[in-house]
Amino acid sequence: MTIPQRQSSDLSLLRMVPPLPQQYMSPASLPMIRPNPAYLPPGCLISPASINSNFGYNILPAHYFSQFHQKPCPLFPDNSSFTNESCSNGQSEMPFFGFAGTVWDSKSKKPCNCTKSQCLKLYCDCFANGDICSNCKCINCCNNVEHETDRFKAIKTCLDRNPEAFRPKIGNGKLGEIKGRHNKGCNCKRSGCLKNYCECYEAKIMCSSTCKCIGCKNYEGSPERKTVMTTGCYDDDTSSNLLKHNTPKARCKQNRCPLACITFDVIEATCACLLAQAEEAEKEGYSVYQAEQMILEEFGQCLTQIVQSTLKSGGL
DNA sequence: GAGTTTGAAACT
DNA sequence: CAGTTTCAAACTC
């Protein structure tokens, strides 16, 4: 498939968006570089990457800020430095993360029972969801207003380890994510992905090619899944488990699933072809109907090429 | 409600 | 980065 060169156009639907920055570090010798808030993922805000420095930023889920600040604070003070005055409401010694005593909506949250993590690790659902503990049964909890410093450090540690740590696990429409799909994929081995141990199953979605699970039964057309959906129970007969190698990827190949050959590159190339057709139609001044026809024909050709190239490579 | 199983997160 | 340990939720009895 040849990818046509994009021409300038005012077609706005298929505009490419710049990659989303996750963390910005600027060396002391360089001028401060501000992340452009316009490129942030939806619902995310920017914070300084270090408590005691002005250098670098982290992106945090907005709900952290909603907890920390009753009043919205400006992302960047005019002088580019993060001062207590600039953001806190006077209750915090932290430049950006002072709790504002937000009242927790206890109805929407399941209480945790953490005993050893102090609710400051991702083991804790409250912490992982960006919530403070309230009405929980946890022991030695530090995920609260009284321990805001520890909490901030814990958040930063998590973000240092994984900048995506507080992103929703299920794709929510971010560029490159697929809605209703676990972004990281599960790693289940014994549950058949049909128990709540499985993050995919718990989220009521099917496992995908990103999962590394073994013996997966959480896929479209799975008889076990149908049974679970109708009866609500899953009888795991491990002795007759003939699907030890039933991973989503392997199944994809066995079932000749189109996902096996439709990679992101293929999708990108297809979109480029369709876009070129749209631009051509626009340039020639064709009607909407004619443009649609051209695009559909192009799409058909793309599909044909995908199938042919996959057949050649033995993928199907 | 105590004990077991499970898989994600954290650690080495 | 793979293997191991820790952890808390899900599950079973």
Tab-separated table of C-alpha atoms in Angstrom, chain A:
chain	number	residue	atom	x	y	z
A	1	MET	CA	0.000	0.000	0.000
A	2	THR	CA	1.472	3.305	-0.941
A	3	ILE	CA	0.821	6.097	1.454
A	4	PRO	CA	0.021	9.314	-0.322
A	5	GLN	CA	1.625	12.519	0.793
A	6	ARG	CA	-0.697	14.718	2.746
A	7	GLN	CA	-1.681	17.899	1.095
A	8	SER	CA	-2.593	21.029	2.886
A	9	SER	CA	-6.278	21.123	3.502
A	10	ASP	CA	-8.813	22.530	5.859
A	11	LEU	CA	-10.285	19.113	6.460
A	12	SER	CA	-10.307	19.016	10.183
A	13	LEU	CA	-11.608	15.581	11.050
A	14	LEU	CA	-8.420	13.654	10.597
A	15	ARG	CA	-5.909	16.080	11.939
A	16	MET	CA	-2.907	14.491	13.563
A	17	VAL	CA	-2.428	15.527	17.164
A	18	PRO	CA	1.088	16.010	18.524
A	19	PRO	CA	2.297	13.257	20.837
A	20	LEU	CA	1.172	13.739	24.388
A	21	PRO	CA	3.979	14.812	26.644
A	22	GLN	CA	4.146	12.925	29.907
A	23	GLN	CA	6.983	14.480	31.794
A	24	TYR	CA	9.071	17.503	31.102
A	25	MET	CA	12.485	17.933	32.591
A	26	SER	CA	14.404	21.056	31.907
A	27	PRO	CA	18.039	21.288	32.931
A	28	ALA	CA	18.937	24.179	35.151
A	29	SER	CA	21.061	25.709	32.458
A	30	LEU	CA	18.206	25.938	30.043
A	31	PRO	CA	15.289	28.293	30.126
A	32	MET	CA	12.181	26.906	31.725
A	33	ILE	CA	10.099	25.045	29.188
A	34	ARG	CA	6.412	25.111	29.850
A	35	PRO	CA	4.327	22.205	28.702
A	36	ASN	CA	1.494	23.345	26.522
A	37	PRO	CA	-1.707	22.609	28.462
A	38	ALA	CA	-3.530	22.312	25.149
A	39	TYR	CA	-1.702	19.037	24.484
A	40	LEU	CA	-2.556	17.457	27.801
A	41	PRO	CA	-4.769	14.397	27.934
A	42	PRO	CA	-8.317	15.235	28.911
A	43	GLY	CA	-8.720	15.691	32.609
A	44	CYS	CA	-5.035	16.136	33.315
A	45	LEU	CA	-3.157	19.058	34.764
A	46	ILE	CA	0.470	19.989	35.204
A	47	SER	CA	2.466	19.998	38.394
A	48	PRO	CA	6.120	20.626	39.148
A	49	ALA	CA	8.114	17.401	38.890
A	50	SER	CA	10.018	18.108	42.050
A	51	ILE	CA	8.805	19.405	45.363
A	52	ASN	CA	11.743	21.658	45.959
A	53	SER	CA	12.673	22.714	42.510
A	54	ASN	CA	11.314	24.707	39.695
A	55	PHE	CA	12.572	22.336	37.077
A	56	GLY	CA	10.384	19.877	35.268
A	57	TYR	CA	6.742	19.011	35.370
A	58	ASN	CA	4.546	16.042	35.911
A	59	ILE	CA	1.123	15.514	34.516
A	60	LEU	CA	-1.405	14.580	37.130
A	61	PRO	CA	-4.995	13.514	36.821
A	62	ALA	CA	-7.228	16.460	37.435
A	63	HIS	CA	-8.991	14.741	40.304
A	64	TYR	CA	-5.846	15.202	42.374
A	65	PHE	CA	-6.182	18.884	41.947
A	66	SER	CA	-9.849	18.802	42.676
A	67	GLN	CA	-9.006	17.198	45.966
A	68	PHE	CA	-6.145	19.469	46.721
A	69	HIS	CA	-7.749	22.723	45.772
A	70	GLN	CA	-11.165	23.965	46.424
A	71	LYS	CA	-10.399	26.934	44.278
A	72	PRO	CA	-8.832	26.202	40.960
A	73	CYS	CA	-5.320	27.511	40.871
A	74	PRO	CA	-3.571	28.737	37.751
A	75	LEU	CA	-1.412	26.171	36.046
A	76	PHE	CA	1.438	28.590	35.764
A	77	PRO	CA	2.022	31.703	37.722
A	78	ASP	CA	3.320	34.540	35.642
A	79	ASN	CA	6.877	34.215	36.831
A	80	SER	CA	6.990	30.514	36.043
A	81	SER	CA	7.895	29.637	39.581
A	82	PHE	CA	5.822	27.631	41.938
A	83	THR	CA	5.304	29.399	45.179
A	84	ASN	CA	3.075	28.739	48.067
A	85	GLU	CA	1.149	31.860	47.356
A	86	SER	CA	0.606	30.956	43.775
A	87	CYS	CA	-1.431	27.915	44.407
A	88	SER	CA	-2.062	26.891	47.921
A	89	ASN	CA	-4.807	28.332	49.920
A	90	GLY	CA	-2.531	28.895	52.836
A	91	GLN	CA	-3.112	25.557	54.499
A	92	SER	CA	-0.310	23.701	52.887
A	93	GLU	CA	3.424	23.777	53.077
A	94	MET	CA	3.472	22.218	49.619
A	95	PRO	CA	3.689	24.489	46.636
A	96	PHE	CA	1.091	22.739	44.550
A	97	PHE	CA	-0.504	20.051	46.581
A	98	GLY	CA	-2.114	21.562	49.571
A	99	PHE	CA	-5.271	19.808	50.597
A	100	ALA	CA	-8.194	22.073	50.645
A	101	GLY	CA	-10.257	19.840	52.785
A	102	THR	CA	-12.416	18.647	49.964
A	103	VAL	CA	-15.471	16.829	51.160
A	104	TRP	CA	-15.331	13.308	49.912
A	105	ASP	CA	-18.256	11.786	48.146
A	106	SER	CA	-18.414	8.620	50.182
A	107	LYS	CA	-21.301	7.207	48.214
A	108	SER	CA	-19.305	6.732	45.047
A	109	LYS	CA	-16.390	4.884	46.512
A	110	LYS	CA	-15.721	1.467	47.872
A	111	PRO	CA	-13.838	1.569	51.173
A	112	CYS	CA	-10.427	-0.039	51.224
A	113	ASN	CA	-9.008	-2.408	53.838
A	114	CYS	CA	-5.304	-1.803	53.470
A	115	THR	CA	-3.158	-2.766	56.425
A	116	LYS	CA	0.469	-2.505	55.329
A	117	SER	CA	0.693	-0.077	52.460
A	118	GLN	CA	-0.440	2.941	54.481
A	119	CYS	CA	-2.730	3.449	51.491
A	120	LEU	CA	0.166	5.131	49.737
A	121	LYS	CA	0.819	2.505	47.110
A	122	LEU	CA	-1.120	1.467	44.091
A	123	TYR	CA	-2.246	-1.628	45.942
A	124	CYS	CA	-4.730	0.705	47.561
A	125	ASP	CA	-7.679	1.321	45.277
A	126	CYS	CA	-8.419	4.679	46.844
A	127	PHE	CA	-4.897	5.885	46.221
A	128	ALA	CA	-4.763	4.346	42.749
A	129	ASN	CA	-7.976	6.131	41.855
A	130	GLY	CA	-6.588	9.413	43.079
A	131	ASP	CA	-8.917	9.456	46.053
A	132	ILE	CA	-8.234	10.089	49.685
A	133	CYS	CA	-9.421	7.467	52.116
A	134	SER	CA	-12.714	8.161	53.747
A	135	ASN	CA	-14.993	5.759	55.546
A	136	CYS	CA	-12.400	3.074	54.893
A	137	LYS	CA	-11.317	0.311	57.222
A	138	CYS	CA	-7.639	0.762	56.505
A	139	ILE	CA	-4.956	0.661	59.187
A	140	ASN	CA	-2.107	3.188	59.464
A	141	CYS	CA	-3.638	5.172	56.648
A	142	CYS	CA	-1.612	8.079	55.310
A	143	ASN	CA	-3.841	8.742	52.351
A	144	ASN	CA	-5.534	11.656	54.020
A	145	VAL	CA	-5.320	15.353	54.779
A	146	GLU	CA	-3.143	14.836	57.836
A	147	HIS	CA	-0.382	13.200	55.795
A	148	GLU	CA	-0.399	15.356	52.720
A	149	THR	CA	3.399	15.491	52.538
A	150	ASP	CA	3.758	11.718	52.591
A	151	ARG	CA	0.953	11.440	50.131
A	152	PHE	CA	2.533	13.864	47.752
A	153	LYS	CA	5.833	12.004	47.926
A	154	ALA	CA	4.044	8.733	47.262
A	155	ILE	CA	2.270	10.206	44.259
A	156	LYS	CA	5.516	11.479	42.903
A	157	THR	CA	7.240	8.138	43.473
A	158	CYS	CA	4.496	6.391	41.553
A	159	LEU	CA	4.696	8.883	38.721
A	160	ASP	CA	8.474	8.595	38.596
A	161	ARG	CA	8.134	4.866	38.291
A	162	ASN	CA	5.324	5.050	35.804
A	163	PRO	CA	4.050	8.362	34.411
A	164	GLU	CA	0.882	6.545	33.395
A	165	ALA	CA	0.285	5.206	36.888
A	166	PHE	CA	-2.823	7.275	37.477
A	167	ARG	CA	-4.266	7.059	34.026
A	168	PRO	CA	-7.427	5.006	33.708
A	169	LYS	CA	-6.569	1.401	32.980
A	170	ILE	CA	-9.330	1.096	30.470
A	171	GLY	CA	-8.873	2.979	27.218
A	172	ASN	CA	-10.903	6.135	27.342
A	173	GLY	CA	-10.301	7.705	24.022
A	174	LYS	CA	-6.778	9.029	24.375
A	175	LEU	CA	-4.942	9.007	21.064
A	176	GLY	CA	-3.794	5.461	20.407
A	177	GLU	CA	-6.042	3.957	23.021
A	178	ILE	CA	-9.009	1.853	22.162
A	179	LYS	CA	-12.216	2.403	24.049
A	180	GLY	CA	-13.275	-0.503	26.178
A	181	ARG	CA	-9.873	-2.089	26.124
A	182	HIS	CA	-7.403	-2.546	28.953
A	183	ASN	CA	-4.472	-0.338	28.090
A	184	LYS	CA	-1.870	-2.569	29.653
A	185	GLY	CA	-3.668	-5.856	29.382
A	186	CYS	CA	-4.088	-8.447	32.081
A	187	ASN	CA	-1.727	-11.265	33.047
A	188	CYS	CA	-4.131	-13.777	34.477
A	189	LYS	CA	-3.045	-17.392	34.657
A	190	ARG	CA	-5.578	-19.327	36.629
A	191	SER	CA	-8.812	-17.432	36.631
A	192	GLY	CA	-9.631	-17.895	32.959
A	193	CYS	CA	-10.178	-14.148	33.012
A	194	LEU	CA	-13.707	-14.918	34.135
A	195	LYS	CA	-13.382	-13.808	37.730
A	196	ASN	CA	-13.036	-10.423	39.248
A	197	TYR	CA	-9.363	-11.054	39.832
A	198	CYS	CA	-9.044	-10.202	36.155
A	199	GLU	CA	-8.999	-6.471	35.568
A	200	CYS	CA	-10.536	-6.881	32.129
A	201	TYR	CA	-13.391	-8.997	33.414
A	202	GLU	CA	-13.865	-6.717	36.382
A	203	ALA	CA	-14.190	-3.798	33.993
A	204	LYS	CA	-16.729	-5.833	32.021
A	205	ILE	CA	-14.639	-5.831	28.899
A	206	MET	CA	-13.133	-8.643	26.879
A	207	CYS	CA	-9.450	-9.430	26.839
A	208	SER	CA	-7.526	-8.123	23.875
A	209	SER	CA	-4.256	-8.724	22.089
A	210	THR	CA	-2.515	-6.559	24.688
A	211	CYS	CA	-3.291	-9.128	27.375
A	212	LYS	CA	-0.735	-11.758	28.311
A	213	CYS	CA	-3.192	-14.011	30.053
A	214	ILE	CA	-3.061	-17.789	29.865
A	215	GLY	CA	-6.135	-19.940	29.409
A	216	CYS	CA	-8.233	-16.911	28.632
A	217	LYS	CA	-11.946	-17.483	28.296
A	218	ASN	CA	-12.920	-13.878	28.258
A	219	TYR	CA	-13.318	-13.388	24.545
A	220	GLU	CA	-16.086	-12.967	22.008
A	221	GLY	CA	-17.802	-16.282	21.392
A	222	SER	CA	-16.342	-17.997	24.437
A	223	PRO	CA	-18.896	-20.567	25.683
A	224	GLU	CA	-17.547	-20.230	29.225
A	225	ARG	CA	-17.989	-16.489	29.043
A	226	LYS	CA	-21.552	-16.917	27.827
A	227	THR	CA	-22.240	-19.213	30.748
A	228	VAL	CA	-20.807	-16.735	33.197
A	229	MET	CA	-22.801	-13.939	31.654
A	230	THR	CA	-26.047	-15.859	31.870
A	231	THR	CA	-25.594	-17.783	35.108
A	232	GLY	CA	-23.112	-15.546	36.851
A	233	CYS	CA	-20.837	-18.403	37.773
A	234	TYR	CA	-17.774	-19.913	36.233
A	235	ASP	CA	-16.938	-23.551	36.863
A	236	ASP	CA	-13.232	-23.731	36.283
A	237	ASP	CA	-12.384	-27.308	35.437
A	238	THR	CA	-8.632	-26.955	35.501
A	239	SER	CA	-8.018	-30.665	34.991
A	240	SER	CA	-9.658	-30.495	31.610
A	241	ASN	CA	-8.144	-27.200	30.794
A	242	LEU	CA	-7.051	-27.783	27.242
A	243	LEU	CA	-6.554	-24.133	26.637
A	244	LYS	CA	-3.303	-23.623	28.462
A	245	HIS	CA	-2.044	-21.743	25.446
A	246	ASN	CA	-5.249	-19.940	24.834
A	247	THR	CA	-3.828	-16.468	24.972
A	248	PRO	CA	-5.628	-13.629	23.216
A	249	LYS	CA	-2.750	-13.396	20.765
A	250	ALA	CA	-2.658	-17.101	20.035
A	251	ARG	CA	-6.434	-17.178	19.732
A	252	CYS	CA	-6.254	-14.300	17.353
A	253	LYS	CA	-4.096	-16.378	15.083
A	254	GLN	CA	-6.149	-19.545	15.490
A	255	ASN	CA	-9.402	-17.781	14.821
A	256	ARG	CA	-7.919	-15.764	12.016
A	257	CYS	CA	-8.809	-12.698	13.872
A	258	PRO	CA	-8.335	-9.541	11.844
A	259	LEU	CA	-6.506	-7.961	14.758
A	260	ALA	CA	-3.543	-10.168	13.890
A	261	CYS	CA	-2.909	-8.296	10.677
A	262	ILE	CA	-4.440	-4.904	11.307
A	263	THR	CA	-1.623	-3.175	13.087
A	264	PHE	CA	-1.483	0.468	14.017
A	265	ASP	CA	0.710	1.106	11.000
A	266	VAL	CA	-1.875	-0.460	8.715
A	267	ILE	CA	-4.601	1.658	10.246
A	268	GLU	CA	-2.466	4.758	9.872
A	269	ALA	CA	-1.731	3.971	6.241
A	270	THR	CA	-5.394	3.319	5.539
A	271	CYS	CA	-6.400	6.592	7.122
A	272	ALA	CA	-3.794	8.388	5.036
A	273	CYS	CA	-5.245	6.871	1.867
A	274	LEU	CA	-8.781	7.850	2.834
A	275	LEU	CA	-7.671	11.318	3.756
A	276	ALA	CA	-5.958	11.708	0.409
A	277	GLN	CA	-9.185	10.754	-1.322
A	278	ALA	CA	-11.116	13.268	0.727
A	279	GLU	CA	-8.617	15.951	-0.134
A	280	GLU	CA	-8.758	15.023	-3.794
A	281	ALA	CA	-12.534	15.255	-3.778
A	282	GLU	CA	-12.386	18.582	-2.041
A	283	LYS	CA	-9.808	19.878	-4.470
A	284	GLU	CA	-11.877	18.827	-7.469
A	285	GLY	CA	-14.979	20.353	-5.963
A	286	TYR	CA	-16.957	17.109	-5.928
A	287	SER	CA	-20.233	16.842	-4.075
A	288	VAL	CA	-20.422	15.213	-0.656
A	289	TYR	CA	-22.049	12.168	-2.211
A	290	GLN	CA	-19.263	11.809	-4.757
A	291	ALA	CA	-16.643	12.320	-2.085
A	292	GLU	CA	-18.208	9.612	0.060
A	293	GLN	CA	-18.207	7.262	-2.891
A	294	MET	CA	-14.548	7.922	-3.605
A	295	ILE	CA	-13.592	7.367	0.010
A	296	LEU	CA	-15.575	4.152	0.213
A	297	GLU	CA	-13.980	2.842	-2.963
A	298	GLU	CA	-10.575	3.677	-1.583
A	299	PHE	CA	-11.454	1.906	1.634
A	300	GLY	CA	-12.427	-1.173	-0.344
A	301	GLN	CA	-9.112	-1.124	-2.152
A	302	CYS	CA	-7.270	-0.748	1.117
A	303	LEU	CA	-9.074	-3.752	2.562
A	304	THR	CA	-8.276	-5.789	-0.521
A	305	GLN	CA	-4.611	-4.913	-0.222
A	306	ILE	CA	-4.573	-5.754	3.470
A	307	VAL	CA	-6.117	-9.150	2.831
A	308	GLN	CA	-3.813	-9.868	-0.102
A	309	SER	CA	-0.646	-8.911	1.736
A	310	THR	CA	-1.728	-10.938	4.745
A	311	LEU	CA	-2.423	-13.974	2.575
A	312	LYS	CA	1.001	-13.626	0.981
A	313	SER	CA	2.698	-13.518	4.362
A	314	GLY	CA	0.737	-16.559	5.562
A	315	GLY	CA	-0.984	-14.638	8.270
A	316	LEU	CA	-4.422	-16.014	7.464
